[in-house]
PDB file of C-alpha atoms in Angstrom:
ATOM      1  CA  MET A   1       3.849  43.143-105.151  1.00  0.00           C
ATOM      2  CA  ILE A   2       1.060  44.471-107.364  1.00  0.00           C
ATOM      3  CA  GLU A   3       0.910  43.007-110.865  1.00  0.00           C
ATOM      4  CA  ASN A   4       0.220  45.301-113.800  1.00  0.00           C
ATOM      5  CA  ILE A   5      -0.144  42.805-116.619  1.00  0.00           C
ATOM      6  CA  GLN A   6      -1.138  44.158-120.027  1.00  0.00           C
ATOM      7  CA  GLN A   7      -1.968  42.146-123.121  1.00  0.00           C
ATOM      8  CA  THR A   8      -1.966  42.795-126.860  1.00  0.00           C
ATOM      9  CA  ARG A   9      -2.917  40.211-129.474  1.00  0.00           C
ATOM     10  CA  PHE A  10      -2.006  40.777-133.113  1.00  0.00           C
ATOM     11  CA  LYS A  11      -4.127  39.613-136.048  1.00  0.00           C
ATOM     12  CA  ASN A  12      -1.510  36.980-136.906  1.00  0.00           C
ATOM     13  CA  GLY A  13      -1.960  35.363-133.462  1.00  0.00           C
ATOM     14  CA  LEU A  14       1.131  36.784-131.776  1.00  0.00           C
ATOM     15  CA  THR A  15       0.356  37.522-128.121  1.00  0.00           C
ATOM     16  CA  ILE A  16       2.263  40.058-126.016  1.00  0.00           C
ATOM     17  CA  LEU A  17       2.143  40.077-122.200  1.00  0.00           C
ATOM     18  CA  THR A  18       3.996  42.623-120.047  1.00  0.00           C
ATOM     19  CA  ASP A  19       4.274  43.449-116.364  1.00  0.00           C
ATOM     20  CA  ARG A  20       5.728  46.870-115.494  1.00  0.00           C
ATOM     21  CA  MET A  21       7.912  46.781-112.347  1.00  0.00           C
ATOM     22  CA  HIS A  22       8.934  50.311-111.345  1.00  0.00           C
ATOM     23  CA  ASN A  23      11.397  49.317-108.632  1.00  0.00           C
ATOM     24  CA  VAL A  24      13.891  47.452-110.869  1.00  0.00           C
ATOM     25  CA  ARG A  25      16.348  48.445-113.582  1.00  0.00           C
ATOM     26  CA  SER A  26      16.331  45.107-115.379  1.00  0.00           C
ATOM     27  CA  VAL A  27      14.081  43.426-117.939  1.00  0.00           C
ATOM     28  CA  THR A  28      13.414  39.750-118.514  1.00  0.00           C
ATOM     29  CA  LEU A  29      12.222  39.053-122.046  1.00  0.00           C
ATOM     30  CA  GLY A  30      10.845  35.693-123.138  1.00  0.00           C
ATOM     31  CA  PHE A  31       9.785  34.177-126.447  1.00  0.00           C
ATOM     32  CA  PHE A  32       7.553  31.175-125.730  1.00  0.00           C
ATOM     33  CA  PHE A  33       6.318  29.013-128.595  1.00  0.00           C
ATOM     34  CA  ARG A  34       3.185  26.925-128.031  1.00  0.00           C
ATOM     35  CA  VAL A  35       4.863  23.810-129.400  1.00  0.00           C
ATOM     36  CA  GLY A  36       6.793  21.099-127.608  1.00  0.00           C
ATOM     37  CA  ALA A  37       7.499  17.399-127.543  1.00  0.00           C
ATOM     38  CA  ARG A  38       3.842  16.342-127.307  1.00  0.00           C
ATOM     39  CA  HIS A  39       2.982  18.039-130.609  1.00  0.00           C
ATOM     40  CA  GLU A  40       5.633  16.327-132.719  1.00  0.00           C
ATOM     41  CA  PRO A  41       4.822  13.677-135.336  1.00  0.00           C
ATOM     42  CA  ARG A  42       6.291  10.276-134.468  1.00  0.00           C
ATOM     43  CA  GLU A  43       9.010  10.526-137.106  1.00  0.00           C
ATOM     44  CA  LEU A  44      10.083  13.947-135.770  1.00  0.00           C
ATOM     45  CA  HIS A  45      10.272  12.948-132.108  1.00  0.00           C
ATOM     46  CA  GLY A  46      12.703  15.346-130.409  1.00  0.00           C
ATOM     47  CA  ILE A  47      12.835  18.014-133.093  1.00  0.00           C
ATOM     48  CA  SER A  48      11.571  20.845-130.849  1.00  0.00           C
ATOM     49  CA  HIS A  49      14.441  20.217-128.430  1.00  0.00           C
ATOM     50  CA  PHE A  50      16.812  19.936-131.402  1.00  0.00           C
ATOM     51  CA  ILE A  51      15.690  23.324-132.728  1.00  0.00           C
ATOM     52  CA  GLU A  52      16.080  24.828-129.249  1.00  0.00           C
ATOM     53  CA  HIS A  53      19.760  23.834-129.407  1.00  0.00           C
ATOM     54  CA  THR A  54      20.516  24.699-133.019  1.00  0.00           C
ATOM     55  CA  VAL A  55      19.105  28.236-133.207  1.00  0.00           C
ATOM     56  CA  PHE A  56      22.211  29.228-131.222  1.00  0.00           C
ATOM     57  CA  LYS A  57      24.443  28.029-134.096  1.00  0.00           C
ATOM     58  CA  GLY A  58      24.088  31.107-136.270  1.00  0.00           C
ATOM     59  CA  THR A  59      21.723  33.164-138.429  1.00  0.00           C
ATOM     60  CA  ALA A  60      21.897  35.075-141.685  1.00  0.00           C
ATOM     61  CA  ARG A  61      23.253  38.067-139.722  1.00  0.00           C
ATOM     62  CA  ARG A  62      25.212  36.472-136.846  1.00  0.00           C
ATOM     63  CA  THR A  63      27.592  33.561-136.417  1.00  0.00           C
ATOM     64  CA  ALA A  64      27.400  31.304-133.367  1.00  0.00           C
ATOM     65  CA  LEU A  65      30.404  33.125-131.899  1.00  0.00           C
ATOM     66  CA  GLU A  66      28.817  36.517-132.496  1.00  0.00           C
ATOM     67  CA  ILE A  67      25.633  35.373-130.734  1.00  0.00           C
ATOM     68  CA  ALA A  68      27.672  34.268-127.725  1.00  0.00           C
ATOM     69  CA  ILE A  69      29.729  37.482-127.662  1.00  0.00           C
ATOM     70  CA  GLU A  70      26.686  39.724-128.065  1.00  0.00           C
ATOM     71  CA  GLN A  71      24.802  38.256-125.122  1.00  0.00           C
ATOM     72  CA  ASP A  72      27.910  38.801-122.980  1.00  0.00           C
ATOM     73  CA  ARG A  73      28.281  42.387-124.216  1.00  0.00           C
ATOM     74  CA  LEU A  74      24.691  43.018-123.221  1.00  0.00           C
ATOM     75  CA  GLY A  75      25.542  41.761-119.752  1.00  0.00           C
ATOM     76  CA  GLY A  76      22.654  39.398-120.229  1.00  0.00           C
ATOM     77  CA  ASN A  77      21.742  35.920-119.119  1.00  0.00           C
ATOM     78  CA  LEU A  78      20.273  33.952-122.056  1.00  0.00           C
ATOM     79  CA  ASP A  79      18.699  30.549-121.570  1.00  0.00           C
ATOM     80  CA  ALA A  80      16.357  28.169-123.372  1.00  0.00           C
ATOM     81  CA  PHE A  81      14.263  25.109-122.562  1.00  0.00           C
ATOM     82  CA  THR A  82      11.903  22.570-124.103  1.00  0.00           C
ATOM     83  CA  THR A  83       8.979  20.850-122.404  1.00  0.00           C
ATOM     84  CA  HIS A  84       6.175  18.638-123.670  1.00  0.00           C
ATOM     85  CA  GLU A  85       4.011  21.758-124.049  1.00  0.00           C
ATOM     86  CA  GLU A  86       6.299  24.608-125.115  1.00  0.00           C
ATOM     87  CA  THR A  87       9.713  25.747-126.297  1.00  0.00           C
ATOM     88  CA  GLY A  88      11.028  28.857-124.606  1.00  0.00           C
ATOM     89  CA  PHE A  89      13.874  31.355-124.859  1.00  0.00           C
ATOM     90  CA  ALA A  90      14.493  34.049-122.241  1.00  0.00           C
ATOM     91  CA  ILE A  91      17.078  36.752-121.665  1.00  0.00           C
ATOM     92  CA  LYS A  92      17.590  39.102-118.719  1.00  0.00           C
ATOM     93  CA  VAL A  93      19.314  42.446-119.329  1.00  0.00           C
ATOM     94  CA  ILE A  94      19.473  45.964-117.936  1.00  0.00           C
ATOM     95  CA  ASP A  95      16.493  47.996-119.196  1.00  0.00           C
ATOM     96  CA  GLU A  96      18.468  50.222-121.595  1.00  0.00           C
ATOM     97  CA  GLN A  97      19.703  47.143-123.477  1.00  0.00           C
ATOM     98  CA  LEU A  98      16.204  45.837-124.222  1.00  0.00           C
ATOM     99  CA  PRO A  99      16.092  46.807-127.948  1.00  0.00           C
ATOM    100  CA  LEU A 100      19.397  45.033-128.621  1.00  0.00           C
ATOM    101  CA  ALA A 101      18.321  41.965-126.641  1.00  0.00           C
ATOM    102  CA  PHE A 102      15.015  41.891-128.515  1.00  0.00           C
ATOM    103  CA  ASP A 103      16.805  42.039-131.860  1.00  0.00           C
ATOM    104  CA  LEU A 104      19.186  39.238-130.854  1.00  0.00           C
ATOM    105  CA  LEU A 105      16.414  36.839-129.822  1.00  0.00           C
ATOM    106  CA  SER A 106      14.226  37.786-132.764  1.00  0.00           C
ATOM    107  CA  ASP A 107      17.052  37.139-135.222  1.00  0.00           C
ATOM    108  CA  MET A 108      17.949  33.775-133.655  1.00  0.00           C
ATOM    109  CA  LEU A 109      14.375  32.529-133.712  1.00  0.00           C
ATOM    110  CA  SER A 110      13.277  33.816-137.099  1.00  0.00           C
ATOM    111  CA  GLU A 111      16.293  33.163-139.320  1.00  0.00           C
ATOM    112  CA  PRO A 112      18.488  30.326-137.999  1.00  0.00           C
ATOM    113  CA  LEU A 113      20.829  28.927-140.630  1.00  0.00           C
ATOM    114  CA  PHE A 114      20.592  25.242-139.683  1.00  0.00           C
ATOM    115  CA  ASP A 115      23.937  24.581-141.348  1.00  0.00           C
ATOM    116  CA  GLU A 116      24.409  20.871-142.021  1.00  0.00           C
ATOM    117  CA  LYS A 117      27.837  20.706-140.387  1.00  0.00           C
ATOM    118  CA  ASP A 118      26.566  22.409-137.229  1.00  0.00           C
ATOM    119  CA  LEU A 119      23.552  20.099-137.070  1.00  0.00           C
ATOM    120  CA  LYS A 120      25.754  17.012-137.250  1.00  0.00           C
ATOM    121  CA  SER A 121      27.827  18.334-134.367  1.00  0.00           C
ATOM    122  CA  GLU A 122      24.773  19.124-132.269  1.00  0.00           C
ATOM    123  CA  GLN A 123      23.313  15.685-132.896  1.00  0.00           C
ATOM    124  CA  LYS A 124      26.288  14.214-131.052  1.00  0.00           C
ATOM    125  CA  VAL A 125      25.844  16.676-128.170  1.00  0.00           C
ATOM    126  CA  ILE A 126      22.174  15.766-127.717  1.00  0.00           C
ATOM    127  CA  ILE A 127      22.818  12.023-127.918  1.00  0.00           C
ATOM    128  CA  GLU A 128      25.407  12.456-125.163  1.00  0.00           C
ATOM    129  CA  GLU A 129      22.746  14.290-123.125  1.00  0.00           C
ATOM    130  CA  MET A 130      20.523  11.227-123.482  1.00  0.00           C
ATOM    131  CA  LYS A 131      23.308   9.049-122.078  1.00  0.00           C
ATOM    132  CA  MET A 132      23.693  11.446-119.144  1.00  0.00           C
ATOM    133  CA  ILE A 133      20.009  10.963-118.308  1.00  0.00           C
ATOM    134  CA  ASP A 134      20.513   7.194-118.296  1.00  0.00           C
ATOM    135  CA  ASP A 135      23.410   7.690-115.873  1.00  0.00           C
ATOM    136  CA  SER A 136      21.341   9.866-113.491  1.00  0.00           C
ATOM    137  CA  PRO A 137      18.870   7.772-111.437  1.00  0.00           C
ATOM    138  CA  GLU A 138      16.655  10.756-110.571  1.00  0.00           C
ATOM    139  CA  GLU A 139      16.252  11.852-114.185  1.00  0.00           C
ATOM    140  CA  TYR A 140      15.984   8.296-115.509  1.00  0.00           C
ATOM    141  CA  LEU A 141      13.191   7.631-113.010  1.00  0.00           C
ATOM    142  CA  GLY A 142      11.254  10.552-114.475  1.00  0.00           C
ATOM    143  CA  GLU A 143      11.561   9.034-117.953  1.00  0.00           C
ATOM    144  CA  ILE A 144      10.287   5.683-116.673  1.00  0.00           C
ATOM    145  CA  PHE A 145       7.368   7.374-114.926  1.00  0.00           C
ATOM    146  CA  ASN A 146       6.222   9.441-117.926  1.00  0.00           C
ATOM    147  CA  HIS A 147       6.343   6.432-120.230  1.00  0.00           C
ATOM    148  CA  ALA A 148       4.274   4.329-117.804  1.00  0.00           C
ATOM    149  CA  PHE A 149       1.807   7.034-116.718  1.00  0.00           C
ATOM    150  CA  PHE A 150       0.970   8.110-120.315  1.00  0.00           C
ATOM    151  CA  PRO A 151       1.179   4.795-122.210  1.00  0.00           C
ATOM    152  CA  GLY A 152       1.242   5.123-125.985  1.00  0.00           C
ATOM    153  CA  HIS A 153       0.939   8.923-125.827  1.00  0.00           C
ATOM    154  CA  ALA A 154       3.322  11.714-126.785  1.00  0.00           C
ATOM    155  CA  LEU A 155       3.366  12.988-123.192  1.00  0.00           C
ATOM    156  CA  GLY A 156       5.071   9.742-122.232  1.00  0.00           C
ATOM    157  CA  LYS A 157       7.924  10.212-124.679  1.00  0.00           C
ATOM    158  CA  SER A 158      11.264  11.689-123.722  1.00  0.00           C
ATOM    159  CA  ILE A 159      11.694  15.318-124.759  1.00  0.00           C
ATOM    160  CA  PRO A 160      15.101  14.911-126.521  1.00  0.00           C
ATOM    161  CA  GLY A 161      13.812  12.113-128.776  1.00  0.00           C
ATOM    162  CA  THR A 162      15.840   9.033-129.647  1.00  0.00           C
ATOM    163  CA  PRO A 163      19.304   8.670-131.201  1.00  0.00           C
ATOM    164  CA  ALA A 164      17.655   7.446-134.410  1.00  0.00           C
ATOM    165  CA  THR A 165      15.268  10.393-134.780  1.00  0.00           C
ATOM    166  CA  VAL A 166      17.907  12.973-133.809  1.00  0.00           C
ATOM    167  CA  ARG A 167      20.301  11.638-136.449  1.00  0.00           C
ATOM    168  CA  SER A 168      17.569  12.129-139.059  1.00  0.00           C
ATOM    169  CA  PHE A 169      17.274  15.878-138.446  1.00  0.00           C
ATOM    170  CA  ASN A 170      19.149  17.260-141.431  1.00  0.00           C
ATOM    171  CA  SER A 171      19.068  20.871-142.559  1.00  0.00           C
ATOM    172  CA  GLU A 172      16.082  20.503-144.878  1.00  0.00           C
ATOM    173  CA  ARG A 173      13.909  18.622-142.386  1.00  0.00           C
ATOM    174  CA  THR A 174      14.770  20.904-139.461  1.00  0.00           C
ATOM    175  CA  ALA A 175      14.225  24.119-141.426  1.00  0.00           C
ATOM    176  CA  ALA A 176      10.886  22.861-142.779  1.00  0.00           C
ATOM    177  CA  TYR A 177       9.526  22.078-139.305  1.00  0.00           C
ATOM    178  CA  HIS A 178      10.816  25.393-137.967  1.00  0.00           C
ATOM    179  CA  ARG A 179       9.120  27.378-140.748  1.00  0.00           C
ATOM    180  CA  GLU A 180       5.848  25.506-140.272  1.00  0.00           C
ATOM    181  CA  VAL A 181       5.599  25.579-136.479  1.00  0.00           C
ATOM    182  CA  PHE A 182       7.857  28.285-134.983  1.00  0.00           C
ATOM    183  CA  THR A 183       5.708  31.128-136.256  1.00  0.00           C
ATOM    184  CA  PRO A 184       4.202  34.323-134.774  1.00  0.00           C
ATOM    185  CA  SER A 185       0.814  32.591-134.568  1.00  0.00           C
ATOM    186  CA  ASN A 186       2.326  30.101-132.089  1.00  0.00           C
ATOM    187  CA  LEU A 187       4.302  32.714-130.146  1.00  0.00           C
ATOM    188  CA  VAL A 188       3.677  34.335-126.774  1.00  0.00           C
ATOM    189  CA  LEU A 189       6.062  37.212-126.114  1.00  0.00           C
ATOM    190  CA  ALA A 190       6.350  38.095-122.417  1.00  0.00           C
ATOM    191  CA  ALA A 191       8.357  40.810-120.675  1.00  0.00           C
ATOM    192  CA  ALA A 192       8.649  41.872-117.053  1.00  0.00           C
ATOM    193  CA  GLY A 193      10.688  44.637-115.456  1.00  0.00           C
ATOM    194  CA  ASN A 194      11.297  48.309-116.082  1.00  0.00           C
ATOM    195  CA  ILE A 195       9.509  48.428-119.445  1.00  0.00           C
ATOM    196  CA  GLU A 196       6.518  50.052-121.097  1.00  0.00           C
ATOM    197  CA  HIS A 197       3.955  47.826-122.774  1.00  0.00           C
ATOM    198  CA  GLY A 198       3.942  50.067-125.824  1.00  0.00           C
ATOM    199  CA  GLN A 199       7.691  49.639-126.218  1.00  0.00           C
ATOM    200  CA  ILE A 200       7.369  45.861-126.523  1.00  0.00           C
ATOM    201  CA  VAL A 201       4.450  46.205-128.934  1.00  0.00           C
ATOM    202  CA  GLU A 202       6.483  48.585-131.103  1.00  0.00           C
ATOM    203  CA  LEU A 203       9.495  46.270-131.118  1.00  0.00           C
ATOM    204  CA  ALA A 204       7.253  43.359-132.128  1.00  0.00           C
ATOM    205  CA  GLN A 205       5.686  45.399-134.925  1.00  0.00           C
ATOM    206  CA  THR A 206       9.026  46.513-136.350  1.00  0.00           C
ATOM    207  CA  VAL A 207      11.869  44.136-135.458  1.00  0.00           C
ATOM    208  CA  LEU A 208       9.989  40.868-135.002  1.00  0.00           C
ATOM    209  CA  ASN A 209       7.584  41.151-137.920  1.00  0.00           C
ATOM    210  CA  SER A 210      10.409  42.311-140.165  1.00  0.00           C
ATOM    211  CA  ASN A 211      12.574  39.325-139.262  1.00  0.00           C
ATOM    212  CA  PHE A 212       9.821  36.744-139.649  1.00  0.00           C
ATOM    213  CA  SER A 213       8.555  38.206-142.914  1.00  0.00           C
ATOM    214  CA  SER A 214      12.042  38.050-144.447  1.00  0.00           C
ATOM    215  CA  ARG A 215      12.589  34.336-143.850  1.00  0.00           C
ATOM    216  CA  PRO A 216      11.836  31.700-146.527  1.00  0.00           C
ATOM    217  CA  GLN A 217       8.179  30.785-146.850  1.00  0.00           C
ATOM    218  CA  SER A 218       6.821  27.283-146.314  1.00  0.00           C
ATOM    219  CA  ASP A 219       4.916  27.077-149.600  1.00  0.00           C
ATOM    220  CA  GLY A 220       4.562  23.516-150.767  1.00  0.00           C
ATOM    221  CA  LEU A 221       5.088  21.969-147.342  1.00  0.00           C
ATOM    222  CA  PRO A 222       2.420  19.574-146.132  1.00  0.00           C
ATOM    223  CA  LYS A 223       0.361  21.003-143.284  1.00  0.00           C
ATOM    224  CA  LEU A 224       1.529  19.403-140.041  1.00  0.00           C
ATOM    225  CA  GLU A 225      -1.134  17.815-137.873  1.00  0.00           C
ATOM    226  CA  LEU A 226       0.184  18.529-134.390  1.00  0.00           C
ATOM    227  CA  ASN A 227      -0.552  15.888-131.750  1.00  0.00           C
ATOM    228  CA  THR A 228      -2.903  17.405-129.174  1.00  0.00           C
ATOM    229  CA  THR A 229      -4.990  14.360-128.222  1.00  0.00           C
ATOM    230  CA  ALA A 230      -5.734  13.864-124.522  1.00  0.00           C
ATOM    231  CA  PRO A 231      -3.853  10.983-122.877  1.00  0.00           C
ATOM    232  CA  THR A 232      -5.319   7.917-121.239  1.00  0.00           C
ATOM    233  CA  LEU A 233      -3.729   7.573-117.820  1.00  0.00           C
ATOM    234  CA  ALA A 234      -2.429   4.310-116.416  1.00  0.00           C
ATOM    235  CA  ALA A 235      -1.572   3.206-112.889  1.00  0.00           C
ATOM    236  CA  PRO A 236       1.152   0.572-113.217  1.00  0.00           C
ATOM    237  CA  ILE A 237       3.731  -0.501-110.665  1.00  0.00           C
ATOM    238  CA  VAL A 238       7.140  -0.420-112.338  1.00  0.00           C
ATOM    239  CA  ILE A 239      10.325  -1.677-110.698  1.00  0.00           C
ATOM    240  CA  LYS A 240      13.731  -1.356-112.355  1.00  0.00           C
ATOM    241  CA  HIS A 241      16.629  -3.046-110.606  1.00  0.00           C
ATOM    242  CA  ARG A 242      20.069  -1.458-110.853  1.00  0.00           C
ATOM    243  CA  ALA A 243      22.785  -3.515-109.171  1.00  0.00           C
ATOM    244  CA  ASP A 244      25.253  -0.623-109.463  1.00  0.00           C
ATOM    245  CA  LEU A 245      23.206   1.673-107.169  1.00  0.00           C
ATOM    246  CA  GLU A 246      23.096   1.742-103.377  1.00  0.00           C
ATOM    247  CA  GLN A 247      19.970   3.895-103.104  1.00  0.00           C
ATOM    248  CA  ALA A 248      16.327   3.417-104.062  1.00  0.00           C
ATOM    249  CA  HIS A 249      14.566   6.164-106.031  1.00  0.00           C
ATOM    250  CA  LEU A 250      10.774   6.295-105.883  1.00  0.00           C
ATOM    251  CA  ILE A 251       7.915   8.150-107.563  1.00  0.00           C
ATOM    252  CA  ILE A 252       4.330   7.879-106.336  1.00  0.00           C
ATOM    253  CA  ALA A 253       1.981  10.043-108.399  1.00  0.00           C
ATOM    254  CA  THR A 254      -1.698  10.704-108.991  1.00  0.00           C
ATOM    255  CA  PRO A 255      -3.630  12.989-111.373  1.00  0.00           C
ATOM    256  CA  MET A 256      -4.075  16.508-110.032  1.00  0.00           C
ATOM    257  CA  VAL A 257      -5.812  19.735-111.008  1.00  0.00           C
ATOM    258  CA  THR A 258      -4.806  21.396-114.268  1.00  0.00           C
ATOM    259  CA  ALA A 259      -2.632  24.487-114.625  1.00  0.00           C
ATOM    260  CA  ILE A 260      -5.708  26.638-115.324  1.00  0.00           C
ATOM    261  CA  ASP A 261      -7.915  25.214-112.568  1.00  0.00           C
ATOM    262  CA  PRO A 262      -8.768  27.795-109.845  1.00  0.00           C
ATOM    263  CA  ARG A 263      -7.819  25.146-107.281  1.00  0.00           C
ATOM    264  CA  ARG A 264      -4.196  25.119-108.473  1.00  0.00           C
ATOM    265  CA  TYR A 265      -3.142  27.535-105.715  1.00  0.00           C
ATOM    266  CA  ALA A 266      -4.520  25.240-103.029  1.00  0.00           C
ATOM    267  CA  ALA A 267      -2.808  22.334-104.802  1.00  0.00           C
ATOM    268  CA  ASP A 268       0.548  24.147-104.665  1.00  0.00           C
ATOM    269  CA  ILE A 269       0.116  24.737-100.931  1.00  0.00           C
ATOM    270  CA  LEU A 270      -0.772  21.069-100.418  1.00  0.00           C
ATOM    271  CA  ALA A 271       2.317  19.963-102.361  1.00  0.00           C
ATOM    272  CA  ASN A 272       4.539  22.116-100.161  1.00  0.00           C
ATOM    273  CA  ILE A 273       2.946  20.819 -96.981  1.00  0.00           C
ATOM    274  CA  ILE A 274       3.481  17.226 -98.064  1.00  0.00           C
ATOM    275  CA  GLY A 275       6.960  17.408 -99.536  1.00  0.00           C
ATOM    276  CA  GLY A 276       8.025  20.918-100.487  1.00  0.00           C
ATOM    277  CA  GLY A 277      10.893  21.573 -98.098  1.00  0.00           C
ATOM    278  CA  THR A 278      12.702  20.664 -94.897  1.00  0.00           C
ATOM    279  CA  SER A 279       9.601  21.370 -92.804  1.00  0.00           C
ATOM    280  CA  SER A 280       7.333  19.230 -94.980  1.00  0.00           C
ATOM    281  CA  ARG A 281       5.751  16.093 -93.600  1.00  0.00           C
ATOM    282  CA  LEU A 282       7.634  13.753 -95.898  1.00  0.00           C
ATOM    283  CA  TRP A 283      11.006  15.316 -95.067  1.00  0.00           C
ATOM    284  CA  GLN A 284      10.371  15.280 -91.324  1.00  0.00           C
ATOM    285  CA  LYS A 285       8.941  11.752 -91.237  1.00  0.00           C
ATOM    286  CA  VAL A 286      11.265   9.998 -93.697  1.00  0.00           C
ATOM    287  CA  ARG A 287      14.551  11.833 -93.177  1.00  0.00           C
ATOM    288  CA  GLU A 288      14.417  13.168 -89.607  1.00  0.00           C
ATOM    289  CA  GLU A 289      12.292  10.622 -87.728  1.00  0.00           C
ATOM    290  CA  ARG A 290      13.025   7.429 -89.636  1.00  0.00           C
ATOM    291  CA  GLY A 291      16.305   8.233 -91.386  1.00  0.00           C
ATOM    292  CA  SER A 292      19.609   6.778 -90.341  1.00  0.00           C
ATOM    293  CA  PRO A 293      21.987   8.984 -88.290  1.00  0.00           C
ATOM    294  CA  ILE A 294      24.148   9.532 -91.375  1.00  0.00           C
ATOM    295  CA  ALA A 295      21.208  10.311 -93.673  1.00  0.00           C
ATOM    296  CA  SER A 296      19.739  12.839 -91.234  1.00  0.00           C
ATOM    297  CA  GLY A 297      23.008  14.656 -90.822  1.00  0.00           C
ATOM    298  CA  HIS A 298      23.635  13.536 -87.196  1.00  0.00           C
ATOM    299  CA  GLN A 299      26.765  11.856 -85.947  1.00  0.00           C
ATOM    300  CA  PRO A 300      26.355   8.348 -84.519  1.00  0.00           C
TER     301      PRO A 300
END
């Protein structure tokens, strides 16, 4: 498949990337903010993930129910995520519904209400998510690894935060961080499918800029110093015993090339050769050659 990626960068920092795909009738539209868990001040640990959840709770123009109904009426699939590096929102719709999908996402991300009652409810949801991670050995192992591999650094912190920090995210604090950080200057807008680059640029100039310009300004707020320091890596051996588990879960990791290194493609191939699927060396050696008859799927 031949890529036809076009780029436009506005004076306010907003970046638009599109890839025209003539053989499809759908469009995937994404709003990706260059802020995540690693950028948060210590006292706001988890607020990016919290905002990712709470923008779905209603805006000045739409209630939470109306947001849910509208995405279904569009026949779309709307999802969101938070990482240490970014916070993203993406929707997939048929091409003719793109303007409505763009308006929905733009409204959610520019003018969320952050109603105090809704925030209290969502705090409980996120704290329950944290407990689910503790109950899942695979996910809990990832938390242990990050904390040990990046000691004392924001990259080693859990993305959802802690129960204490999440409970502190009231309407005023959440709205202030959102106004300061979730801005066009930190936004990459990407679209792929049956679209024209000029169409996305026009929507950004009209719908998006209109929505962001109409929201309350952040005058008087202290300028946030986002955490972007490079981590110091560690190589500890960490063992956590769980008497209630019958399996052992293991991570062995080493520093690798960065996401912008030209060698990343070779690194991806190497990762697949080592452990990327059922034909990988790890799978064949550990599961097929050395695994028990039950583990390998064979009857004794």
